[in-house]
Amino acid sequence: MTSRQAPLCGLAPRCLWLLGAVLLMDASARPANHSSARERVGSREENEILPPDHLNGVKLEMDGHLNRDFHQEVFLGKDTDGFEQDAEPRRSRRKLMAIFSKVDLNTDRRISAKEMQRWIMEKTAEHFQEAIAESKAHFRAVDPDGDGHVSWDEYKVKFLASKGHDEREVADKIKNKWDLNVDEETQEVLENLKDRWYQADNPPPDLLLTESEFLSFLHPEHSRGMLQFMVKEIIRDLDQDGDKKLSLSEFISLPVGTVENQQGQDVDDGWVRDRKREFEELIDANRDGIVTAAELEDYMDPMNEFSALNEAKQMIAVADENQNHCLEPEEVLKYSEFFTGSKLVDYARSVHEEF
């Protein structure tokens, strides 16, 4: 499997009551796994050796849900400080306009699709480098003998220890081939992880991962083979008729079930609308109403320049009020919530303050 350089689906019925409760409390609640980056911070640290469900700069989550933070991730990169909900508005506006100036390469006070494409690729490269650094740290944590290889058994010990099992006891059980006595859910996770481990293991397979293979295990976007594996898993989860392709109805069919109130209906309507637009405008490249594995792979590939250009055009179209196919300062400020996740007030006046 070739390493690339910088630059699992539906809600279980028993969880539907919880979704309903959340929606009743918050009209802006999202379906499962649609939490924003700010809401995801804590859980990642608790399971740092697990492959993340969320991949920065990748359009879909591991379970096939849309990455709700994608536009902010490829516009802001890692530089998200200053755009928190409680940030000082004037400071946030200045920072947003500073970013605008960096994207506006020819300084004509307009961001073209080509300029946005270049910026998206640059921010994606930042996320790639961040993932590499993170993977190196995690590799050292699971490679206790420092031999540059991690066996499946070594990883399994560290994984179960992170789930509360006694590390020495688990190691002894694995060494002596004794039953681990884990619950059914943990066993299922282990089986899925082992399947992914096999996929990341370059031929000839030996169940030993090098540092670069471990990077592919954690971050499939860094490897063509692992990206294909991720696409296959998503299609498997969403494909209802078994043809290994996705129709529009299959792609928009998540999550299963609705809640019977207007707030819940609004969330479901938003889910269908967003996924329909994504399917028709970006994923289904030949517009035949069917998404193949190749089309989904191109769409999800963060280093695909053609996809980056399409994304740039779509991002511009969201805020391009004067229809000149470019972004101007007033438009970026007015649609700041789309680009930064924060709504900045008094945009019309503030553009004159910041330039």
XYZ file of C-alpha atoms in Angstrom:
355
model
C 0.000 0.000 0.000
C 1.496 3.332 -1.033
C 1.870 5.930 1.665
C 0.915 9.468 0.626
C 2.866 12.508 1.624
C 1.392 15.744 2.924
C 0.475 17.546 0.696
C -19.067 2.096 11.508
C -23.666 3.380 10.589
C -27.337 4.375 11.357
C -28.628 4.825 14.863
C -29.600 1.724 16.792
C -33.268 1.711 17.723
C -32.476 1.703 21.398
C -30.720 5.066 21.001
C -33.590 6.888 19.307
C -35.144 7.973 22.581
C -31.859 9.696 23.476
C -31.792 11.530 20.151
C -35.329 12.715 20.793
C -34.414 13.953 24.242
C -31.455 15.897 22.898
C -33.514 17.475 20.141
C -36.183 18.553 22.572
C -33.566 20.335 24.618
C -31.767 21.980 21.708
C -33.293 22.867 18.363
C -29.846 23.126 16.851
C -28.858 19.597 17.847
C -27.348 17.420 15.131
C -27.931 13.748 14.325
C -25.495 11.286 15.864
C -21.818 11.852 15.055
C -22.505 15.371 13.757
C -20.913 17.048 16.761
C -18.666 19.955 15.979
C -14.918 19.990 16.533
C -15.331 21.998 19.733
C -17.658 19.319 21.120
C -15.302 16.488 20.208
C -12.193 17.661 22.077
C -12.523 15.597 25.248
C -13.320 12.161 23.879
C -10.308 12.050 21.536
C -7.849 12.356 24.425
C -9.410 9.443 26.281
C -8.862 7.021 23.384
C -5.818 8.491 21.693
C -4.544 5.168 20.312
C -7.849 4.503 18.558
C -8.257 5.605 14.936
C -10.276 8.840 15.141
C -13.864 8.916 13.918
C -13.224 12.446 12.681
C -10.498 13.305 10.165
C -9.661 16.984 9.741
C -9.962 18.156 6.152
C -11.848 15.040 4.982
C -15.408 15.480 3.715
C -16.992 12.461 5.410
C -16.669 11.018 8.883
C -15.633 7.383 9.232
C -19.296 6.377 9.558
C -20.416 8.184 6.412
C -21.816 11.313 8.078
C -20.939 14.676 6.575
C -18.059 16.476 8.273
C -19.908 19.547 9.551
C -16.660 21.377 10.274
C -15.058 20.783 6.888
C -15.394 24.322 5.564
C -13.923 25.822 8.708
C -11.114 23.247 8.711
C -10.008 24.062 5.161
C -10.476 27.818 5.578
C -8.936 28.292 9.031
C -6.592 25.325 9.148
C -5.217 24.957 12.670
C -5.597 28.686 13.339
C -8.988 28.563 15.088
C -8.118 30.752 18.075
C -10.124 33.954 18.122
C -13.279 32.507 16.619
C -14.798 30.985 19.744
C -18.406 31.934 20.459
C -17.313 34.194 23.325
C -14.432 35.830 21.415
C -14.253 39.626 21.175
C -16.040 40.486 17.858
C -13.664 43.198 16.686
C -10.651 40.940 17.204
C -12.399 38.112 15.343
C -13.248 40.387 12.405
C -9.666 41.584 12.149
C -8.386 38.046 12.159
C -10.898 37.005 9.510
C -9.831 39.881 7.284
C -6.183 38.956 7.854
C -6.983 35.475 6.555
C -8.848 37.030 3.616
C -5.682 38.953 2.695
C -3.606 35.754 2.763
C -6.040 33.951 0.475
C -6.229 36.961 -1.853
C -2.875 36.260 -3.483
C -3.034 38.994 -6.133
C -4.322 41.582 -3.594
C -7.275 42.668 -5.727
C -9.635 42.402 -2.726
C -11.374 39.432 -4.323
C -10.906 35.724 -3.720
C -11.164 33.705 -6.922
C -11.852 29.973 -7.149
C -8.197 29.326 -8.003
C -7.026 31.317 -4.998
C -9.450 29.445 -2.742
C -8.335 26.119 -4.218
C -4.699 26.941 -3.442
C -5.656 27.915 0.099
C -7.684 24.724 0.646
C -4.724 22.594 -0.442
C -2.405 24.567 1.849
C -4.670 24.152 4.882
C -5.130 20.452 4.080
C -1.353 20.064 4.083
C -1.308 21.592 7.570
C -3.790 18.980 8.769
C -1.655 16.266 7.180
C 1.434 17.431 9.070
C -0.546 17.608 12.299
C -1.752 14.026 11.799
C 1.806 12.828 11.155
C 3.067 14.432 14.369
C 0.158 12.977 16.333
C 0.726 9.515 14.865
C 4.436 9.600 15.768
C 3.565 10.294 19.401
C 0.977 7.504 19.495
C 3.372 5.094 17.794
C 5.925 5.602 20.543
C 3.201 4.921 23.127
C 2.343 1.528 21.612
C 5.920 0.506 20.737
C 7.269 -0.183 24.244
C 10.445 -1.978 23.086
C 11.266 0.788 20.598
C 12.102 -1.620 17.762
C 10.273 0.466 15.158
C 7.511 -2.090 14.698
C 4.229 -2.586 16.519
C 2.675 -6.025 16.584
C -1.058 -6.559 16.691
C -0.678 -8.085 20.171
C 1.262 -5.042 21.437
C -1.437 -2.738 20.162
C -4.199 -4.929 21.573
C -2.626 -4.746 25.053
C -2.490 -0.949 24.939
C -6.022 -0.717 23.562
C -7.516 -2.899 26.307
C -5.501 -1.017 28.943
C -7.089 2.200 27.659
C -10.479 0.541 28.224
C -9.688 -0.069 31.900
C -8.172 -3.565 31.773
C -5.002 -4.380 33.696
C -2.165 -4.083 31.176
C 0.073 -6.754 32.698
C -2.808 -9.192 33.074
C -3.872 -8.687 29.463
C -0.288 -9.168 28.249
C -0.017 -12.453 30.172
C -3.323 -13.715 28.769
C -2.276 -12.905 25.208
C 1.160 -14.479 25.697
C -0.394 -17.692 27.042
C -3.267 -17.597 24.513
C -5.857 -17.474 27.266
C -9.371 -16.080 26.897
C -9.376 -12.300 27.360
C -12.893 -12.294 28.833
C -13.930 -9.021 27.192
C -17.533 -7.997 26.631
C -19.260 -8.426 23.290
C -18.980 -4.754 22.299
C -15.235 -4.639 22.999
C -14.729 -7.878 21.072
C -16.529 -6.397 18.067
C -14.328 -3.305 18.208
C -11.217 -5.505 18.370
C -12.334 -7.463 15.312
C -12.931 -4.254 13.340
C -9.565 -2.877 14.418
C -7.788 -6.076 13.416
C -9.406 -5.930 9.984
C -8.173 -2.363 9.631
C -4.738 -3.427 10.933
C -4.512 -6.049 8.162
C -5.406 -3.405 5.581
C -2.656 -1.063 6.782
C -0.055 -3.857 6.765
C 1.957 -3.642 3.533
C 2.687 -6.915 1.718
C 4.011 -9.337 2.671
C 1.633 -9.209 5.671
C 3.237 -9.911 9.026
C 0.847 -8.062 11.396
C 3.762 -5.774 12.280
C 3.187 -2.110 11.469
C 6.004 0.330 10.833
C 5.592 3.976 11.765
C 4.307 4.872 8.278
C 1.905 1.914 8.266
C 0.659 2.923 11.710
C -0.029 6.398 10.306
C -2.203 4.783 7.626
C -3.963 2.734 10.308
C -4.878 5.878 12.273
C -5.359 8.203 9.283
C -6.557 6.435 6.120
C -6.428 9.705 4.201
C -2.625 9.291 4.135
C -2.712 6.082 2.106
C -4.452 5.315 -1.169
C -5.143 1.738 -0.102
C -6.562 2.738 3.277
C -8.671 5.486 1.712
C -10.133 2.847 -0.601
C -10.794 0.635 2.422
C -12.584 3.510 4.174
C -14.710 4.140 1.063
C -15.586 0.441 0.875
C -16.680 0.457 4.518
C -18.883 3.526 4.043
C -20.529 2.073 0.944
C -21.089 -1.226 2.752
C -22.865 0.602 5.571
C -25.077 2.756 3.331
C -25.711 0.380 0.411
C -29.204 -1.085 0.832
C -29.555 -3.131 -2.358
C -26.109 -4.726 -2.363
C -24.902 -3.324 -5.709
C -21.806 -1.750 -4.092
C -22.877 1.681 -5.304
C -24.914 4.458 -3.714
C -28.115 5.938 -5.024
C -29.371 9.301 -3.816
C -32.028 7.653 -1.668
C -29.412 5.447 0.005
C -27.084 8.373 0.663
C -29.739 10.540 2.302
C -31.401 7.738 4.278
C -29.480 8.306 7.531
C -30.260 8.536 10.353
C -32.952 5.897 10.713
C -36.148 7.262 12.243
C -37.381 10.704 13.187
C -38.773 12.348 16.277
C -42.339 13.505 16.150
C -41.979 17.220 16.738
C -41.128 20.212 14.600
C -37.612 20.630 15.987
C -36.750 17.054 15.107
C -38.322 17.453 11.679
C -36.196 20.542 11.046
C -33.050 18.548 11.841
C -34.120 15.705 9.540
C -35.004 18.173 6.764
C -31.573 19.778 7.111
C -29.929 16.341 7.008
C -31.669 15.433 3.740
C -31.083 18.848 2.166
C -27.354 18.926 2.947
C -26.685 15.369 1.822
C -28.759 15.777 -1.359
C -26.790 18.888 -2.316
C -23.482 17.169 -1.579
C -24.478 14.086 -3.591
C -25.712 15.990 -6.629
C -23.204 18.840 -6.759
C -19.946 17.261 -5.623
C -19.925 13.470 -5.293
C -21.823 12.272 -8.382
C -19.231 13.486 -10.871
C -20.935 12.242 -14.047
C -24.423 13.244 -12.844
C -25.953 9.808 -13.533
C -27.680 9.563 -10.150
C -25.344 6.818 -8.903
C -22.144 7.202 -6.861
C -19.481 4.581 -7.492
C -16.578 3.719 -5.188
C -14.247 5.643 -7.511
C -16.405 8.783 -7.355
C -16.649 8.609 -3.566
C -12.902 8.080 -3.305
C -12.188 11.138 -5.470
C -14.614 13.180 -3.374
C -13.040 12.102 -0.082
C -9.419 12.359 -1.193
C -8.142 15.516 0.542
C -5.273 15.817 -1.933
C -7.453 15.706 -5.035
C -6.916 19.087 -6.684
C -10.000 18.810 -8.887
C -12.179 18.161 -5.827
C -10.507 21.066 -4.058
C -11.415 23.337 -6.980
C -15.029 22.154 -6.914
C -15.116 22.754 -3.178
C -13.674 26.231 -3.673
C -16.397 27.070 -6.178
C -19.095 25.786 -3.831
C -17.711 27.772 -0.881
C -17.668 30.921 -2.993
C -21.212 30.299 -4.242
C -22.529 30.194 -0.667
C -21.556 33.832 -0.035
C -21.319 35.301 -3.544
C -24.224 37.728 -3.307
C -23.212 39.891 -6.273
C -22.714 36.795 -8.464
C -19.237 37.763 -9.711
C -17.847 34.282 -8.894
C -15.465 35.757 -6.336
C -15.565 36.508 -2.628
C -15.264 40.071 -1.406
C -14.574 41.231 2.163
C -18.196 42.195 2.840
C -19.391 38.753 1.763
C -16.881 36.861 3.883
C -17.815 38.924 6.927
C -21.545 38.515 6.314
C -21.181 34.746 5.982
C -18.561 34.438 8.711
C -20.446 31.611 10.403
C -19.967 29.430 7.319
C -16.221 30.122 7.156
C -15.348 30.252 10.861
C -18.219 28.725 12.823
C -18.869 32.091 14.490
C -21.337 34.785 13.514
C -19.770 38.271 13.432
C -22.243 41.139 13.687
C -22.126 44.545 11.989
C -20.300 43.093 8.997
C -21.060 45.974 6.607
C -19.555 48.605 8.861
C -16.683 46.466 10.081
C -15.234 45.847 6.618
C -14.324 49.533 6.449
C -12.796 49.350 9.910
C -10.580 46.397 9.096
C -9.257 47.514 5.660
